[in-house]
Tab-separated table of C-alpha atoms and ligand atoms in Angstrom:
chain	number	residue	atom	x	y	z
M	1	MET	CA	-22.609	31.823	0.379
M	2	SER	CA	-25.852	31.228	-1.449
M	3	SER	CA	-28.757	29.131	-0.112
M	4	SER	CA	-28.431	27.638	3.348
M	5	ALA	CA	-26.962	24.131	3.339
M	6	GLU	CA	-28.946	21.010	4.054
M	7	ILE	CA	-27.650	19.271	7.189
M	8	LEU	CA	-25.797	16.064	6.345
M	9	SER	CA	-25.515	13.466	9.060
M	10	GLN	CA	-24.602	9.785	9.207
M	11	ALA	CA	-23.565	7.020	11.584
M	12	PHE	CA	-19.819	6.623	11.933
M	13	THR	CA	-17.638	4.009	13.603
M	14	LEU	CA	-14.087	4.669	14.655
M	15	GLY	CA	-12.183	1.454	15.298
M	16	TYR	CA	-8.737	0.473	16.491
M	17	THR	CA	-8.097	-3.218	15.841
M	18	TYR	CA	-5.378	-3.705	18.441
M	19	THR	CA	-3.581	-6.955	19.083
M	20	ARG	CA	-2.151	-6.793	22.557
M	21	SER	CA	0.894	-8.771	23.643
M	22	THR	CA	0.172	-10.384	26.993
M	23	GLY	CA	3.642	-10.827	28.461
M	24	PRO	CA	4.558	-14.083	30.251
M	25	ILE	CA	2.350	-13.656	33.355
M	26	VAL	CA	-0.997	-12.692	31.804
M	27	GLY	CA	-0.159	-15.092	28.946
M	28	GLN	CA	0.156	-17.990	31.428
M	29	PHE	CA	-3.105	-16.950	33.152
M	30	LEU	CA	-4.974	-16.971	29.809
M	31	THR	CA	-3.313	-20.231	28.715
M	32	SER	CA	-4.517	-21.805	31.994
M	33	LEU	CA	-8.035	-20.404	31.507
M	34	ARG	CA	-8.176	-22.063	28.097
M	35	ALA	CA	-7.377	-25.374	29.856
M	36	ARG	CA	-10.143	-24.506	32.395
M	37	LYS	CA	-7.684	-24.037	35.247
M	38	MET	CA	-7.328	-21.067	37.574
M	39	VAL	CA	-3.867	-19.846	38.528
M	40	GLY	CA	-2.853	-17.021	40.814
M	41	ILE	CA	0.632	-15.751	41.590
M	42	LYS	CA	2.563	-15.635	44.869
M	43	ALA	CA	3.447	-12.139	46.067
M	44	SER	CA	6.627	-11.269	48.023
M	45	ASP	CA	4.672	-11.512	51.309
M	46	GLY	CA	3.389	-15.019	50.439
M	47	LYS	CA	-0.140	-13.910	49.556
M	48	VAL	CA	-1.705	-15.366	46.409
M	49	LEU	CA	-2.861	-12.648	44.008
M	50	MET	CA	-5.714	-13.349	41.628
M	51	PRO	CA	-5.687	-12.688	38.729
M	52	PRO	CA	-1.880	-12.862	38.597
M	53	VAL	CA	0.075	-9.618	38.132
M	54	GLU	CA	3.585	-9.078	36.781
M	55	PHE	CA	4.917	-7.033	39.696
M	56	ASP	CA	4.432	-7.106	43.446
M	57	PRO	CA	2.001	-4.291	44.369
M	58	VAL	CA	4.017	-3.450	47.527
M	59	SER	CA	7.696	-4.141	46.725
M	60	ALA	CA	7.421	-3.816	42.900
M	61	ASP	CA	9.525	-7.012	42.580
M	62	ALA	CA	8.924	-9.091	39.461
M	63	LEU	CA	6.706	-12.086	40.296
M	64	SER	CA	6.917	-15.543	38.737
M	65	GLU	CA	5.605	-18.243	41.112
M	66	PHE	CA	2.216	-19.444	39.881
M	67	VAL	CA	-0.162	-21.113	42.340
M	68	ASP	CA	-3.185	-23.251	41.452
M	69	VAL	CA	-6.400	-21.947	42.967
M	70	ALA	CA	-9.926	-23.423	43.028
M	71	ASP	CA	-12.618	-22.519	40.532
M	72	SER	CA	-15.048	-21.725	43.344
M	73	GLY	CA	-15.056	-19.114	46.073
M	74	VAL	CA	-16.879	-16.422	48.012
M	75	VAL	CA	-18.600	-13.200	46.873
M	76	LYS	CA	-16.936	-10.348	48.809
M	77	THR	CA	-19.034	-7.537	47.334
M	78	TRP	CA	-21.379	-7.103	44.380
M	79	CYS	CA	-23.788	-4.847	42.537
M	80	TRP	CA	-26.869	-5.786	40.545
M	81	VAL	CA	-27.237	-4.716	36.907
M	82	LYS	CA	-30.965	-4.398	36.175
M	83	GLN	CA	-30.635	-3.278	32.572
M	84	PRO	CA	-27.641	-4.861	30.859
M	85	ARG	CA	-26.072	-2.898	28.041
M	86	LYS	CA	-24.828	-4.195	24.726
M	87	ALA	CA	-21.237	-4.644	25.852
M	88	HIS	CA	-22.189	-6.526	29.042
M	89	PRO	CA	-21.488	-10.264	29.322
M	90	SER	CA	-25.187	-11.150	29.748
M	91	ASP	CA	-28.395	-9.846	28.183
M	92	LYS	CA	-30.331	-10.774	31.356
M	93	PRO	CA	-29.989	-8.926	34.697
M	94	PHE	CA	-26.809	-10.071	36.468
M	95	ALA	CA	-24.372	-9.109	39.227
M	96	TRP	CA	-20.872	-7.704	38.928
M	97	ALA	CA	-19.027	-9.233	41.854
M	98	MET	CA	-15.645	-9.339	43.555
M	99	ILE	CA	-15.067	-13.066	44.048
M	100	GLN	CA	-12.315	-14.498	46.227
M	101	LEU	CA	-11.455	-17.959	44.952
M	102	ASP	CA	-10.449	-20.644	47.472
M	103	GLY	CA	-6.658	-20.530	47.723
M	104	ALA	CA	-6.407	-16.862	46.677
M	105	ASP	CA	-5.927	-13.895	49.023
M	106	THR	CA	-7.387	-11.218	46.729
M	107	PRO	CA	-10.788	-11.108	45.036
M	108	MET	CA	-11.194	-10.846	41.272
M	109	LEU	CA	-13.905	-9.100	39.291
M	110	HIS	CA	-16.338	-11.205	37.297
M	111	TRP	CA	-20.070	-11.602	36.829
M	112	VAL	CA	-22.579	-13.834	38.593
M	113	ASP	CA	-25.613	-15.333	36.888
M	114	ALA	CA	-27.907	-15.593	39.903
M	115	GLY	CA	-31.189	-15.154	38.040
M	116	ASP	CA	-32.558	-12.710	40.585
M	117	GLU	CA	-31.164	-9.977	42.805
M	118	ALA	CA	-32.734	-11.723	45.833
M	119	ALA	CA	-30.452	-14.706	45.183
M	120	MET	CA	-27.331	-12.551	45.641
M	121	SER	CA	-25.663	-11.976	48.991
M	122	THR	CA	-22.256	-11.017	50.281
M	123	GLY	CA	-20.550	-14.162	51.549
M	124	MET	CA	-22.425	-16.523	49.208
M	125	ARG	CA	-20.469	-19.308	47.547
M	126	VAL	CA	-20.158	-19.358	43.771
M	127	LYS	CA	-18.383	-21.492	41.186
M	128	VAL	CA	-17.083	-20.964	37.686
M	129	ARG	CA	-19.322	-21.807	34.741
M	130	TRP	CA	-16.794	-22.601	32.041
M	131	ALA	CA	-17.562	-21.688	28.442
M	132	GLU	CA	-18.364	-24.643	26.189
M	133	GLU	CA	-15.457	-23.603	24.032
M	134	THR	CA	-12.399	-21.906	25.544
M	135	LYS	CA	-10.161	-19.504	23.630
M	136	GLY	CA	-7.737	-18.112	26.184
M	137	LEU	CA	-9.818	-15.068	27.088
M	138	MET	CA	-11.452	-13.826	30.314
M	139	SER	CA	-14.758	-14.854	28.699
M	140	ASP	CA	-13.647	-18.515	28.969
M	141	ILE	CA	-15.337	-18.034	32.320
M	142	ASN	CA	-18.959	-17.771	31.225
M	143	GLY	CA	-19.794	-16.127	34.536
M	144	PHE	CA	-20.078	-17.600	38.011
M	145	VAL	CA	-23.185	-19.319	39.387
M	146	PRO	CA	-24.351	-20.081	42.957
M	147	GLU	CA	-22.492	-23.190	44.095
M	148	ALA	CA	-25.660	-25.333	44.376
M	149	VAL	CA	-26.591	-24.810	40.720
M	150	ALA	CA	-26.025	-27.942	38.644
M	151	LEU	CA	-24.066	-27.256	35.467
M	152	LEU	CA	-25.093	-29.139	32.371
M	153	GLY	CA	-23.764	-28.896	28.846
M	154	GLU	CA	-20.782	-30.395	27.157
M	155	LEU	CA	-17.335	-28.866	27.505
M	156	LYS	CA	-15.246	-29.176	24.390
M	157	PRO	CA	-11.514	-29.765	24.860
M	158	ALA	CA	-9.326	-26.725	24.201
M	159	ALA	CA	-8.412	-26.381	20.524
M	160	SER	CA	-4.744	-25.704	21.243
M	161	ASP	CA	-2.202	-26.059	24.027
M	162	GLU	CA	0.228	-23.460	22.694
M	163	GLN	CA	1.327	-20.729	25.090
M	164	ILE	CA	-0.748	-17.575	24.596
M	165	THR	CA	1.388	-14.516	23.845
M	166	GLY	CA	-1.140	-12.113	22.307
M	167	MET	CA	-4.818	-11.309	22.254
M	168	GLU	CA	-7.048	-9.308	19.982
M	169	ALA	CA	-8.373	-6.286	21.850
M	170	PRO	CA	-10.240	-4.052	19.391
M	171	ILE	CA	-11.839	-0.785	20.486
M	172	TYR	CA	-14.811	0.697	18.642
M	173	LEU	CA	-16.526	4.041	19.065
M	174	THR	CA	-19.833	4.455	17.228
M	175	TYR	CA	-21.326	7.905	16.915
M	176	ASN	CA	-23.304	10.171	14.638
M	177	PHE	CA	-21.295	12.542	12.479
M	178	THR	CA	-22.971	15.812	11.502
M	179	ALA	CA	-21.123	17.633	8.765
M	180	GLY	CA	-21.702	21.284	9.730
M	181	LYS	CA	-22.326	24.115	7.241
M	182	ALA	CA	-19.006	24.351	5.408
M	183	THR	CA	-18.435	20.597	5.133
M	184	ALA	CA	-22.064	20.032	4.055
M	185	ARG	CA	-21.690	22.565	1.210
M	186	TYR	CA	-18.414	20.945	0.212
M	187	LEU	CA	-20.024	17.477	0.151
M	188	GLN	CA	-22.983	18.783	-1.857
M	189	SER	CA	-20.505	20.076	-4.446
M	190	MET	CA	-18.743	16.709	-4.435
M	191	LYS	CA	-22.080	15.070	-5.255
M	192	LYS	CA	-22.213	17.306	-8.344
M	193	GLY	CA	-18.663	16.347	-9.316
M	194	LYS	CA	-17.051	19.648	-8.280
M	195	LEU	CA	-14.208	20.366	-5.893
M	196	VAL	CA	-15.158	23.561	-4.033
M	197	GLY	CA	-12.952	25.071	-1.347
M	198	GLN	CA	-13.069	28.344	0.585
M	199	ARG	CA	-10.686	31.297	0.596
M	200	CYS	CA	-9.648	33.189	3.722
M	201	PRO	CA	-10.419	36.922	3.306
M	202	ASN	CA	-7.324	37.793	5.310
M	203	CYS	CA	-4.373	35.555	4.292
M	204	ARG	CA	-6.089	34.429	1.022
M	205	ASN	CA	-5.201	30.762	1.602
M	206	VAL	CA	-7.659	28.350	-0.017
M	207	TYR	CA	-8.824	25.403	2.041
M	208	ILE	CA	-10.328	22.185	0.726
M	209	PRO	CA	-12.158	20.541	2.380
M	210	PRO	CA	-13.240	23.872	3.909
M	211	ARG	CA	-13.879	24.164	7.639
M	212	GLY	CA	-15.800	27.453	7.543
M	213	SER	CA	-12.935	29.398	9.075
M	214	CYS	CA	-9.219	29.989	8.673
M	215	ALA	CA	-7.244	28.181	11.368
M	216	ALA	CA	-4.329	30.632	10.962
M	217	CYS	CA	-6.310	33.907	11.067
M	218	GLY	CA	-9.351	32.813	13.106
M	219	VAL	CA	-11.809	34.481	10.722
M	220	PRO	CA	-14.811	32.984	8.888
M	221	THR	CA	-14.229	31.871	5.293
M	222	GLU	CA	-17.159	32.471	2.964
M	223	GLU	CA	-15.750	33.001	-0.516
M	224	GLU	CA	-16.089	29.765	-2.449
M	225	VAL	CA	-13.445	28.694	-4.950
M	226	THR	CA	-13.997	25.958	-7.517
M	227	LEU	CA	-10.805	23.994	-8.049
M	228	GLY	CA	-9.647	21.715	-10.824
M	229	ASN	CA	-8.710	18.057	-10.806
M	230	LYS	CA	-4.939	18.472	-10.850
M	231	ALA	CA	-2.834	18.264	-7.707
M	232	THR	CA	0.730	17.899	-6.422
M	233	VAL	CA	2.020	15.239	-4.020
M	234	GLU	CA	3.105	17.000	-0.824
M	235	SER	CA	3.970	13.806	1.057
M	236	PHE	CA	2.984	10.152	0.931
M	237	THR	CA	3.188	6.819	2.671
M	238	ILE	CA	3.114	3.251	1.394
M	239	VAL	CA	0.637	1.205	3.425
M	240	TYR	CA	1.684	-2.413	3.998
M	241	ILE	CA	-0.724	-3.323	6.811
M	242	PRO	CA	-4.214	-4.476	5.795
M	243	ILE	CA	-7.051	-2.427	7.295
M	244	PRO	CA	-10.123	-4.526	8.246
M	245	GLY	CA	-13.108	-3.651	6.070
M	246	ASN	CA	-10.931	-1.914	3.491
M	247	PRO	CA	-11.288	-3.600	0.072
M	248	ILE	CA	-7.932	-2.207	-1.121
M	249	LYS	CA	-5.148	-4.734	-0.778
M	250	PRO	CA	-1.749	-3.484	0.420
M	251	PRO	CA	0.797	-2.309	-0.490
M	252	TYR	CA	-0.818	0.903	-1.755
M	253	VAL	CA	-0.010	4.612	-1.598
M	254	ILE	CA	-1.839	7.210	0.486
M	255	ALA	CA	-0.737	10.743	-0.329
M	256	ASN	CA	-1.160	14.250	1.002
M	257	LEU	CA	-2.242	16.130	-2.121
M	258	VAL	CA	-2.498	19.871	-2.701
M	259	LEU	CA	-4.980	20.758	-5.449
M	260	ASP	CA	-3.909	23.481	-7.872
M	261	GLY	CA	-5.177	26.740	-6.403
M	262	ALA	CA	-5.371	25.329	-2.843
M	263	ASN	CA	-2.919	25.826	0.005
M	264	LEU	CA	-3.658	22.902	2.302
M	265	SER	CA	-3.412	19.196	1.515
M	266	PHE	CA	-5.927	16.387	1.957
M	267	LEU	CA	-5.428	12.618	1.940
M	268	HIS	CA	-6.296	10.407	-0.984
M	269	LEU	CA	-5.229	7.258	-2.795
M	270	LEU	CA	-2.641	7.261	-5.537
M	271	SER	CA	-2.753	4.602	-8.246
M	272	GLU	CA	-1.803	3.691	-11.831
M	273	CYS	CA	1.891	3.909	-10.968
M	274	LYS	CA	4.563	1.834	-9.282
M	275	ASN	CA	4.644	2.567	-5.549
M	276	GLU	CA	8.412	3.080	-5.724
M	277	ASP	CA	8.012	5.766	-8.406
M	278	VAL	CA	5.890	8.027	-6.196
M	279	ARG	CA	7.748	11.153	-5.055
M	280	ILE	CA	7.136	14.523	-3.436
M	281	GLY	CA	6.336	17.166	-6.056
M	282	MET	CA	4.821	14.623	-8.482
M	283	ARG	CA	1.888	15.895	-10.558
M	284	VAL	CA	-1.366	13.919	-10.380
M	285	GLU	CA	-4.992	14.149	-11.470
M	286	ALA	CA	-8.280	12.959	-9.980
M	287	LEU	CA	-9.998	9.975	-11.549
M	288	TRP	CA	-13.710	10.307	-10.796
M	289	LYS	CA	-16.042	7.330	-10.491
M	290	PRO	CA	-18.961	7.130	-12.961
M	291	GLU	CA	-21.493	9.898	-12.211
M	292	ALA	CA	-24.183	7.370	-11.231
M	293	GLU	CA	-22.016	6.392	-8.215
M	294	TRP	CA	-21.494	9.917	-6.873
M	295	GLY	CA	-22.615	10.530	-3.304
M	296	TYR	CA	-21.802	13.023	-0.542
M	297	ALA	CA	-18.237	11.738	-0.269
M	298	MET	CA	-14.598	12.244	-1.171
M	299	GLU	CA	-14.743	8.647	-2.467
M	300	ASN	CA	-16.471	10.014	-5.617
M	301	ILE	CA	-12.861	10.350	-6.669
M	302	GLN	CA	-11.657	6.778	-7.068
M	303	TYR	CA	-8.011	7.781	-6.822
M	304	PHE	CA	-5.431	10.196	-8.214
M	305	LYS	CA	-3.100	9.110	-11.030
M	306	PRO	CA	0.171	10.567	-12.324
M	307	ILE	CA	0.165	12.994	-15.277
M	308	ASP	CA	2.992	13.919	-17.611
M	309	GLU	CA	3.946	17.326	-16.163
M	310	PRO	CA	7.199	18.490	-14.571
M	311	ASP	CA	7.476	18.039	-10.788
M	312	VAL	CA	6.795	21.046	-8.559
M	313	PRO	CA	9.823	22.086	-6.425
M	314	VAL	CA	9.253	21.136	-2.773
M	315	ASP	CA	9.329	24.734	-1.498
M	316	GLN	CA	6.582	25.782	-3.922
M	317	ILE	CA	3.994	23.077	-3.160
M	318	GLY	CA	0.807	24.735	-1.884
M	319	LYS	CA	2.549	28.105	-1.639
M	320	LEU	CA	0.896	29.868	-4.582
M	321	ILE	CA	-1.406	32.619	-3.291
M	322	ASP	CA	-3.914	34.402	-5.501
M	323	GLU	CA	-3.637	38.029	-4.293
M	324	GLY	CA	-6.983	38.843	-5.909
M	325	ARG	CA	-5.578	41.787	-7.805
J	401	ZN	ZN1	-6.325	33.199	6.905
């Protein structure tokens, strides 16, 4: 390797945009919340569980008997949050509390807007502060407040009375990604419009993007290899589900591609062909974006497109090794 690589680092968010199916019990609970009503469920021993659960915690029997409970109750235990975090339900100090609603035999977790820690006590009475607009989510309860607090504000009627069967439950993880030496050098080459991999000194496999070592031999890889724009489709998938934030409209093809001279595939888009014509062994070529748009990213290549060359037999894809002799 020549000069030491500049460290490349950037913020990164990993997201899973789940939609969760609620099942009939949680679905009924959320449907009731949207109508600003609290329902628990009767357990095998006659106790009312809140929030309702699908199965009896002792006998494991399926439960189905809903019971109306009050929207006020007693704080059984609590803790004060002095410095709320971004994901918390309030940006002011508040209490997490286990609240046993009148008519229920088990307490449920929610938050209390008491204004001050001194206003909180075990055994205090609290009531629901309903959200102005309800959507069939736990946040339809905009916290609990001490029972004496007068609640103002207009409550809009629920927008729908359809039974709730699913809820959006996305998960996001935001962190800082630091490229590391090998990836940083690779990205710097990408910025110059070059595909540069690394060769293992032992098995002579060429990796792109390089990781700085050979996963098979466990040795550092330092020899750099500049590769061309042509590649072979090793495998592919047709994506039919839209990905939030992705400007490409489905259906489109994502393929595992092995560049000529490389031995391991990477993922990229395939375009300028009918999705149904894509096949393993197909020959393709990188289409680079205009140079002015190049950054430290694989996206400098807009996509790969088919070229008029014979297919590569499946058992030969990525198998060519330069013995260096
Ligand atoms: Zn190796």
